[in-house]
Amino acid sequence: MDTMKAVGFDFDGTLIMSEDKKGPAMATVFKEKFGVKGVKREYERLIGEGYSRDAKVIVLFEKFFKRKPTKKELKIVADHFGEHYERSMSSCPLFKCSEVVKELRSKVEYMFLLSLENEKEVRKIAKKCGIAKHFDEILGGPTSKIDHLKHVLKKYNLKRKDVVYIGDAHSDVTAARKMGIKMVLIGKHKKKEADVVVKSLCDLTFSKLLD
């Protein structure tokens, strides 16, 4: 890769440690609002599969109620889960070496942050945790990551070969591959799963992105 003009980051599980908190939060919402137990395990099965929050709720309703949720029920879950999510992120549990974002910001023209969680909540948390200032765009759900990537490419007149996307889930790999964008996968994955695989943010360097 000769040039790199833009870097995109996934949020949950990549920059901030949140995945272990979202299952209990969703379980609490379903128990308090609908009297349903056993949601945590089912919700955690959906993490990393590319579902937006609303899509996960629909799957859960089909599992436990054998029907899709109403608009009112979707709003109830969104409002209360959002409260739990923001509260659990109030301590800003950023991953060690998240300062790599600052380093990359100084070397590329554009940086963007993508999440499947509610966009307003993600922006609020990113700002509170001091990382929002590094990104030109912070985009969230319910829009898909593929649509967000299309938006970024068009808005900033970027060629696919000049963009790198960094994430921790197989759904991130799927989105990057569909868009023809280089993918860096963080975590204990096999090397063949992405263009570059690193164990943690601490192992991520600008030169590795150019390999």
PDB file of C-alpha atoms in Angstrom:
ATOM      1  CA  MET A   1       0.000   0.000   0.000  1.00  0.00           C
ATOM      2  CA  ASP A   2       1.777   3.149  -1.239  1.00  0.00           C
ATOM      3  CA  THR A   3      -0.545   5.777   0.167  1.00  0.00           C
ATOM      4  CA  MET A   4      -3.026   6.088   2.973  1.00  0.00           C
ATOM      5  CA  LYS A   5      -5.283   9.111   3.163  1.00  0.00           C
ATOM      6  CA  ALA A   6      -7.922   7.943   5.624  1.00  0.00           C
ATOM      7  CA  VAL A   7      -8.299   5.597   8.584  1.00  0.00           C
ATOM      8  CA  GLY A   8     -11.561   4.388  10.016  1.00  0.00           C
ATOM      9  CA  PHE A   9     -12.071   2.892  13.458  1.00  0.00           C
ATOM     10  CA  ASP A  10     -14.767   0.698  14.886  1.00  0.00           C
ATOM     11  CA  PHE A  11     -15.728   1.915  18.380  1.00  0.00           C
ATOM     12  CA  ASP A  12     -17.073  -0.808  20.685  1.00  0.00           C
ATOM     13  CA  GLY A  13     -14.505  -3.501  21.308  1.00  0.00           C
ATOM     14  CA  THR A  14     -11.826  -1.634  19.364  1.00  0.00           C
ATOM     15  CA  LEU A  15     -11.296   1.684  21.133  1.00  0.00           C
ATOM     16  CA  ILE A  16     -13.522   1.265  24.166  1.00  0.00           C
ATOM     17  CA  MET A  17     -14.186  -1.781  26.362  1.00  0.00           C
ATOM     18  CA  SER A  18     -17.948  -2.034  26.198  1.00  0.00           C
ATOM     19  CA  GLU A  19     -18.955  -5.430  24.847  1.00  0.00           C
ATOM     20  CA  ASP A  20     -18.994  -7.098  28.280  1.00  0.00           C
ATOM     21  CA  LYS A  21     -21.342  -4.401  29.597  1.00  0.00           C
ATOM     22  CA  LYS A  22     -23.954  -4.356  26.845  1.00  0.00           C
ATOM     23  CA  GLY A  23     -25.277  -7.868  27.472  1.00  0.00           C
ATOM     24  CA  PRO A  24     -26.157  -7.201  31.124  1.00  0.00           C
ATOM     25  CA  ALA A  25     -27.616  -3.816  30.155  1.00  0.00           C
ATOM     26  CA  MET A  26     -29.953  -5.324  27.567  1.00  0.00           C
ATOM     27  CA  ALA A  27     -30.920  -8.110  29.991  1.00  0.00           C
ATOM     28  CA  THR A  28     -31.853  -5.495  32.598  1.00  0.00           C
ATOM     29  CA  VAL A  29     -34.038  -3.598  30.113  1.00  0.00           C
ATOM     30  CA  PHE A  30     -35.935  -6.718  29.029  1.00  0.00           C
ATOM     31  CA  LYS A  31     -36.435  -7.848  32.618  1.00  0.00           C
ATOM     32  CA  GLU A  32     -37.600  -4.451  33.895  1.00  0.00           C
ATOM     33  CA  LYS A  33     -39.778  -3.481  30.938  1.00  0.00           C
ATOM     34  CA  PHE A  34     -41.081  -6.812  29.636  1.00  0.00           C
ATOM     35  CA  GLY A  35     -40.561  -9.292  32.476  1.00  0.00           C
ATOM     36  CA  VAL A  36     -38.287 -11.497  30.384  1.00  0.00           C
ATOM     37  CA  LYS A  37     -35.219 -13.335  31.696  1.00  0.00           C
ATOM     38  CA  GLY A  38     -32.384 -15.078  29.867  1.00  0.00           C
ATOM     39  CA  VAL A  39     -31.728 -12.245  27.431  1.00  0.00           C
ATOM     40  CA  LYS A  40     -28.044 -11.746  28.241  1.00  0.00           C
ATOM     41  CA  ARG A  41     -26.836 -14.970  26.626  1.00  0.00           C
ATOM     42  CA  GLU A  42     -28.987 -14.506  23.521  1.00  0.00           C
ATOM     43  CA  TYR A  43     -27.856 -10.893  23.124  1.00  0.00           C
ATOM     44  CA  GLU A  44     -24.178 -11.802  23.441  1.00  0.00           C
ATOM     45  CA  ARG A  45     -24.556 -14.308  20.603  1.00  0.00           C
ATOM     46  CA  LEU A  46     -25.439 -11.386  18.333  1.00  0.00           C
ATOM     47  CA  ILE A  47     -22.403  -9.267  19.199  1.00  0.00           C
ATOM     48  CA  GLY A  48     -19.950  -8.973  16.329  1.00  0.00           C
ATOM     49  CA  GLU A  49     -22.447 -10.266  13.774  1.00  0.00           C
ATOM     50  CA  GLY A  50     -23.100  -6.875  12.168  1.00  0.00           C
ATOM     51  CA  TYR A  51     -26.534  -6.232  13.670  1.00  0.00           C
ATOM     52  CA  SER A  52     -27.552  -2.695  14.575  1.00  0.00           C
ATOM     53  CA  ARG A  53     -29.099  -2.227  18.010  1.00  0.00           C
ATOM     54  CA  ASP A  54     -32.635  -2.224  16.585  1.00  0.00           C
ATOM     55  CA  ALA A  55     -31.893  -5.355  14.565  1.00  0.00           C
ATOM     56  CA  LYS A  56     -30.689  -7.127  17.713  1.00  0.00           C
ATOM     57  CA  VAL A  57     -33.874  -6.138  19.537  1.00  0.00           C
ATOM     58  CA  ILE A  58     -35.968  -7.518  16.677  1.00  0.00           C
ATOM     59  CA  VAL A  59     -34.110 -10.842  16.878  1.00  0.00           C
ATOM     60  CA  LEU A  60     -34.637 -10.954  20.649  1.00  0.00           C
ATOM     61  CA  PHE A  61     -38.365 -10.258  20.327  1.00  0.00           C
ATOM     62  CA  GLU A  62     -38.710 -12.996  17.727  1.00  0.00           C
ATOM     63  CA  LYS A  63     -36.871 -15.349  20.099  1.00  0.00           C
ATOM     64  CA  PHE A  64     -38.800 -14.572  23.282  1.00  0.00           C
ATOM     65  CA  PHE A  65     -42.164 -13.295  22.002  1.00  0.00           C
ATOM     66  CA  LYS A  66     -42.396 -14.999  18.591  1.00  0.00           C
ATOM     67  CA  ARG A  67     -43.137 -11.636  16.983  1.00  0.00           C
ATOM     68  CA  LYS A  68     -41.472  -8.396  15.975  1.00  0.00           C
ATOM     69  CA  PRO A  69     -41.505  -5.429  18.379  1.00  0.00           C
ATOM     70  CA  THR A  70     -43.775  -2.465  17.826  1.00  0.00           C
ATOM     71  CA  LYS A  71     -42.318   0.986  17.204  1.00  0.00           C
ATOM     72  CA  LYS A  72     -43.240   1.879  20.773  1.00  0.00           C
ATOM     73  CA  GLU A  73     -41.402  -1.163  22.135  1.00  0.00           C
ATOM     74  CA  LEU A  74     -38.329  -0.372  20.035  1.00  0.00           C
ATOM     75  CA  LYS A  75     -38.322   3.136  21.486  1.00  0.00           C
ATOM     76  CA  ILE A  76     -38.683   1.824  25.039  1.00  0.00           C
ATOM     77  CA  VAL A  77     -35.650  -0.413  24.566  1.00  0.00           C
ATOM     78  CA  ALA A  78     -33.653   2.312  22.799  1.00  0.00           C
ATOM     79  CA  ASP A  79     -34.299   4.870  25.537  1.00  0.00           C
ATOM     80  CA  HIS A  80     -33.575   2.613  28.493  1.00  0.00           C
ATOM     81  CA  PHE A  81     -30.685   0.695  26.949  1.00  0.00           C
ATOM     82  CA  GLY A  82     -29.166   4.027  25.935  1.00  0.00           C
ATOM     83  CA  GLU A  83     -29.276   5.187  29.542  1.00  0.00           C
ATOM     84  CA  HIS A  84     -27.540   2.002  30.736  1.00  0.00           C
ATOM     85  CA  TYR A  85     -24.971   2.170  27.909  1.00  0.00           C
ATOM     86  CA  GLU A  86     -24.017   5.796  28.585  1.00  0.00           C
ATOM     87  CA  ARG A  87     -23.861   5.183  32.323  1.00  0.00           C
ATOM     88  CA  SER A  88     -21.578   2.156  31.910  1.00  0.00           C
ATOM     89  CA  MET A  89     -19.298   4.166  29.607  1.00  0.00           C
ATOM     90  CA  SER A  90     -19.113   7.179  31.935  1.00  0.00           C
ATOM     91  CA  SER A  91     -15.771   5.958  33.307  1.00  0.00           C
ATOM     92  CA  CYS A  92     -14.340   5.977  29.754  1.00  0.00           C
ATOM     93  CA  PRO A  93     -12.920   2.429  29.726  1.00  0.00           C
ATOM     94  CA  LEU A  94     -10.655   3.035  26.735  1.00  0.00           C
ATOM     95  CA  PHE A  95      -8.312   0.254  25.704  1.00  0.00           C
ATOM     96  CA  LYS A  96      -4.651   0.595  26.580  1.00  0.00           C
ATOM     97  CA  CYS A  97      -2.714   2.318  23.762  1.00  0.00           C
ATOM     98  CA  SER A  98      -5.806   4.125  22.457  1.00  0.00           C
ATOM     99  CA  GLU A  99      -3.422   7.063  21.974  1.00  0.00           C
ATOM    100  CA  VAL A 100      -2.550   5.385  18.660  1.00  0.00           C
ATOM    101  CA  VAL A 101      -5.541   7.359  17.368  1.00  0.00           C
ATOM    102  CA  LYS A 102      -3.665  10.597  17.998  1.00  0.00           C
ATOM    103  CA  GLU A 103      -0.561   9.275  16.251  1.00  0.00           C
ATOM    104  CA  LEU A 104      -2.487   8.213  13.154  1.00  0.00           C
ATOM    105  CA  ARG A 105      -4.378  11.503  13.072  1.00  0.00           C
ATOM    106  CA  SER A 106      -1.065  13.298  12.473  1.00  0.00           C
ATOM    107  CA  LYS A 107      -0.233  11.067   9.499  1.00  0.00           C
ATOM    108  CA  VAL A 108      -3.448  10.936   7.463  1.00  0.00           C
ATOM    109  CA  GLU A 109      -5.854  13.461   5.967  1.00  0.00           C
ATOM    110  CA  TYR A 110      -9.068  12.030   7.378  1.00  0.00           C
ATOM    111  CA  MET A 111     -10.182   9.922  10.331  1.00  0.00           C
ATOM    112  CA  PHE A 112     -13.636   8.525  10.937  1.00  0.00           C
ATOM    113  CA  LEU A 113     -15.309   6.495  13.686  1.00  0.00           C
ATOM    114  CA  LEU A 114     -18.037   3.948  12.945  1.00  0.00           C
ATOM    115  CA  SER A 115     -20.376   2.187  15.338  1.00  0.00           C
ATOM    116  CA  LEU A 116     -23.614   0.237  15.189  1.00  0.00           C
ATOM    117  CA  GLU A 117     -24.726   1.810  18.474  1.00  0.00           C
ATOM    118  CA  ASN A 118     -26.900   4.921  18.561  1.00  0.00           C
ATOM    119  CA  GLU A 119     -25.035   7.755  16.850  1.00  0.00           C
ATOM    120  CA  LYS A 120     -25.901  10.449  19.405  1.00  0.00           C
ATOM    121  CA  GLU A 121     -24.760   8.235  22.268  1.00  0.00           C
ATOM    122  CA  VAL A 122     -21.490   7.330  20.518  1.00  0.00           C
ATOM    123  CA  ARG A 123     -20.725  10.993  19.823  1.00  0.00           C
ATOM    124  CA  LYS A 124     -21.463  11.918  23.410  1.00  0.00           C
ATOM    125  CA  ILE A 125     -19.237   9.164  24.818  1.00  0.00           C
ATOM    126  CA  ALA A 126     -16.402   9.871  22.360  1.00  0.00           C
ATOM    127  CA  LYS A 127     -16.484  13.549  23.321  1.00  0.00           C
ATOM    128  CA  LYS A 128     -16.551  12.796  27.048  1.00  0.00           C
ATOM    129  CA  CYS A 129     -13.634  10.381  26.697  1.00  0.00           C
ATOM    130  CA  GLY A 130     -11.539  12.913  24.801  1.00  0.00           C
ATOM    131  CA  ILE A 131     -11.234  11.139  21.462  1.00  0.00           C
ATOM    132  CA  ALA A 132     -13.936  12.856  19.411  1.00  0.00           C
ATOM    133  CA  LYS A 133     -11.573  15.696  18.491  1.00  0.00           C
ATOM    134  CA  HIS A 134      -9.438  13.320  16.427  1.00  0.00           C
ATOM    135  CA  PHE A 135     -12.230  12.352  14.019  1.00  0.00           C
ATOM    136  CA  ASP A 136     -13.682  14.179  11.025  1.00  0.00           C
ATOM    137  CA  GLU A 137     -16.833  12.064  11.276  1.00  0.00           C
ATOM    138  CA  ILE A 138     -18.445   9.990  14.016  1.00  0.00           C
ATOM    139  CA  LEU A 139     -21.185   7.811  12.572  1.00  0.00           C
ATOM    140  CA  GLY A 140     -23.489   5.328  14.273  1.00  0.00           C
ATOM    141  CA  GLY A 141     -26.625   3.227  14.065  1.00  0.00           C
ATOM    142  CA  PRO A 142     -29.084   2.392  12.810  1.00  0.00           C
ATOM    143  CA  THR A 143     -27.253   2.964   9.492  1.00  0.00           C
ATOM    144  CA  SER A 144     -25.040   0.033   8.457  1.00  0.00           C
ATOM    145  CA  LYS A 145     -21.266   0.283   8.346  1.00  0.00           C
ATOM    146  CA  ILE A 146     -21.284  -0.442   4.622  1.00  0.00           C
ATOM    147  CA  ASP A 147     -23.523   2.566   4.007  1.00  0.00           C
ATOM    148  CA  HIS A 148     -21.333   4.681   6.267  1.00  0.00           C
ATOM    149  CA  LEU A 149     -18.225   3.623   4.356  1.00  0.00           C
ATOM    150  CA  LYS A 150     -19.926   4.562   1.086  1.00  0.00           C
ATOM    151  CA  HIS A 151     -20.767   7.956   2.578  1.00  0.00           C
ATOM    152  CA  VAL A 152     -17.181   8.583   3.699  1.00  0.00           C
ATOM    153  CA  LEU A 153     -15.711   7.616   0.329  1.00  0.00           C
ATOM    154  CA  LYS A 154     -18.091   9.895  -1.537  1.00  0.00           C
ATOM    155  CA  LYS A 155     -17.946  12.891   0.820  1.00  0.00           C
ATOM    156  CA  TYR A 156     -14.149  13.021   0.978  1.00  0.00           C
ATOM    157  CA  ASN A 157     -13.587  11.896  -2.616  1.00  0.00           C
ATOM    158  CA  LEU A 158     -11.481   8.936  -1.490  1.00  0.00           C
ATOM    159  CA  LYS A 159     -10.331   5.969  -3.500  1.00  0.00           C
ATOM    160  CA  ARG A 160     -10.831   2.602  -1.845  1.00  0.00           C
ATOM    161  CA  LYS A 161      -7.109   1.826  -1.989  1.00  0.00           C
ATOM    162  CA  ASP A 162      -6.363   4.909   0.126  1.00  0.00           C
ATOM    163  CA  VAL A 163      -8.547   3.842   3.073  1.00  0.00           C
ATOM    164  CA  VAL A 164      -7.879   1.459   5.963  1.00  0.00           C
ATOM    165  CA  TYR A 165     -10.527   0.259   8.396  1.00  0.00           C
ATOM    166  CA  ILE A 166      -9.697  -1.045  11.878  1.00  0.00           C
ATOM    167  CA  GLY A 167     -12.076  -3.243  13.862  1.00  0.00           C
ATOM    168  CA  ASP A 168     -12.365  -6.261  16.130  1.00  0.00           C
ATOM    169  CA  ALA A 169     -15.246  -8.305  14.690  1.00  0.00           C
ATOM    170  CA  HIS A 170     -15.915 -10.500  11.675  1.00  0.00           C
ATOM    171  CA  SER A 171     -18.696  -8.101  10.674  1.00  0.00           C
ATOM    172  CA  ASP A 172     -16.039  -5.387  10.324  1.00  0.00           C
ATOM    173  CA  VAL A 173     -14.105  -7.648   7.971  1.00  0.00           C
ATOM    174  CA  THR A 174     -17.249  -8.335   5.952  1.00  0.00           C
ATOM    175  CA  ALA A 175     -18.015  -4.620   5.571  1.00  0.00           C
ATOM    176  CA  ALA A 176     -14.445  -3.768   4.564  1.00  0.00           C
ATOM    177  CA  ARG A 177     -14.267  -6.582   2.037  1.00  0.00           C
ATOM    178  CA  LYS A 178     -17.571  -5.659   0.445  1.00  0.00           C
ATOM    179  CA  MET A 179     -16.255  -2.141   0.004  1.00  0.00           C
ATOM    180  CA  GLY A 180     -12.825  -3.244  -1.234  1.00  0.00           C
ATOM    181  CA  ILE A 181     -11.087  -1.506   1.677  1.00  0.00           C
ATOM    182  CA  LYS A 182      -7.998  -2.760   3.493  1.00  0.00           C
ATOM    183  CA  MET A 183      -8.913  -4.304   6.840  1.00  0.00           C
ATOM    184  CA  VAL A 184      -6.945  -4.438  10.084  1.00  0.00           C
ATOM    185  CA  LEU A 185      -8.421  -6.895  12.594  1.00  0.00           C
ATOM    186  CA  ILE A 186      -7.652  -6.576  16.296  1.00  0.00           C
ATOM    187  CA  GLY A 187      -7.734  -9.567  18.642  1.00  0.00           C
ATOM    188  CA  LYS A 188      -6.949 -13.264  18.626  1.00  0.00           C
ATOM    189  CA  HIS A 189      -7.793 -14.048  15.018  1.00  0.00           C
ATOM    190  CA  LYS A 190      -6.161 -16.031  12.249  1.00  0.00           C
ATOM    191  CA  LYS A 191      -3.993 -13.969   9.902  1.00  0.00           C
ATOM    192  CA  LYS A 192      -5.933 -15.044   6.829  1.00  0.00           C
ATOM    193  CA  GLU A 193      -9.101 -13.418   8.173  1.00  0.00           C
ATOM    194  CA  ALA A 194      -7.970  -9.886   7.302  1.00  0.00           C
ATOM    195  CA  ASP A 195      -5.222  -8.001   5.486  1.00  0.00           C
ATOM    196  CA  VAL A 196      -3.477  -7.304   8.776  1.00  0.00           C
ATOM    197  CA  VAL A 197      -4.097  -8.945  12.168  1.00  0.00           C
ATOM    198  CA  VAL A 198      -2.730  -7.531  15.433  1.00  0.00           C
ATOM    199  CA  LYS A 199      -3.367  -8.761  18.958  1.00  0.00           C
ATOM    200  CA  SER A 200      -4.097  -5.311  20.389  1.00  0.00           C
ATOM    201  CA  LEU A 201      -4.014  -1.595  19.678  1.00  0.00           C
ATOM    202  CA  CYS A 202      -0.552  -1.581  21.243  1.00  0.00           C
ATOM    203  CA  ASP A 203       0.718  -3.618  18.287  1.00  0.00           C
ATOM    204  CA  LEU A 204      -0.725  -1.226  15.704  1.00  0.00           C
ATOM    205  CA  THR A 205       1.728   1.096  13.964  1.00  0.00           C
ATOM    206  CA  PHE A 206       1.517   3.346  10.929  1.00  0.00           C
ATOM    207  CA  SER A 207       4.006   1.166   9.054  1.00  0.00           C
ATOM    208  CA  LYS A 208       1.841  -1.933   9.599  1.00  0.00           C
ATOM    209  CA  LEU A 209      -1.069  -0.141   7.984  1.00  0.00           C
ATOM    210  CA  LEU A 210       1.051   0.442   4.897  1.00  0.00           C
ATOM    211  CA  ASP A 211       2.187  -3.195   4.574  1.00  0.00           C
TER     212      ASP A 211
END
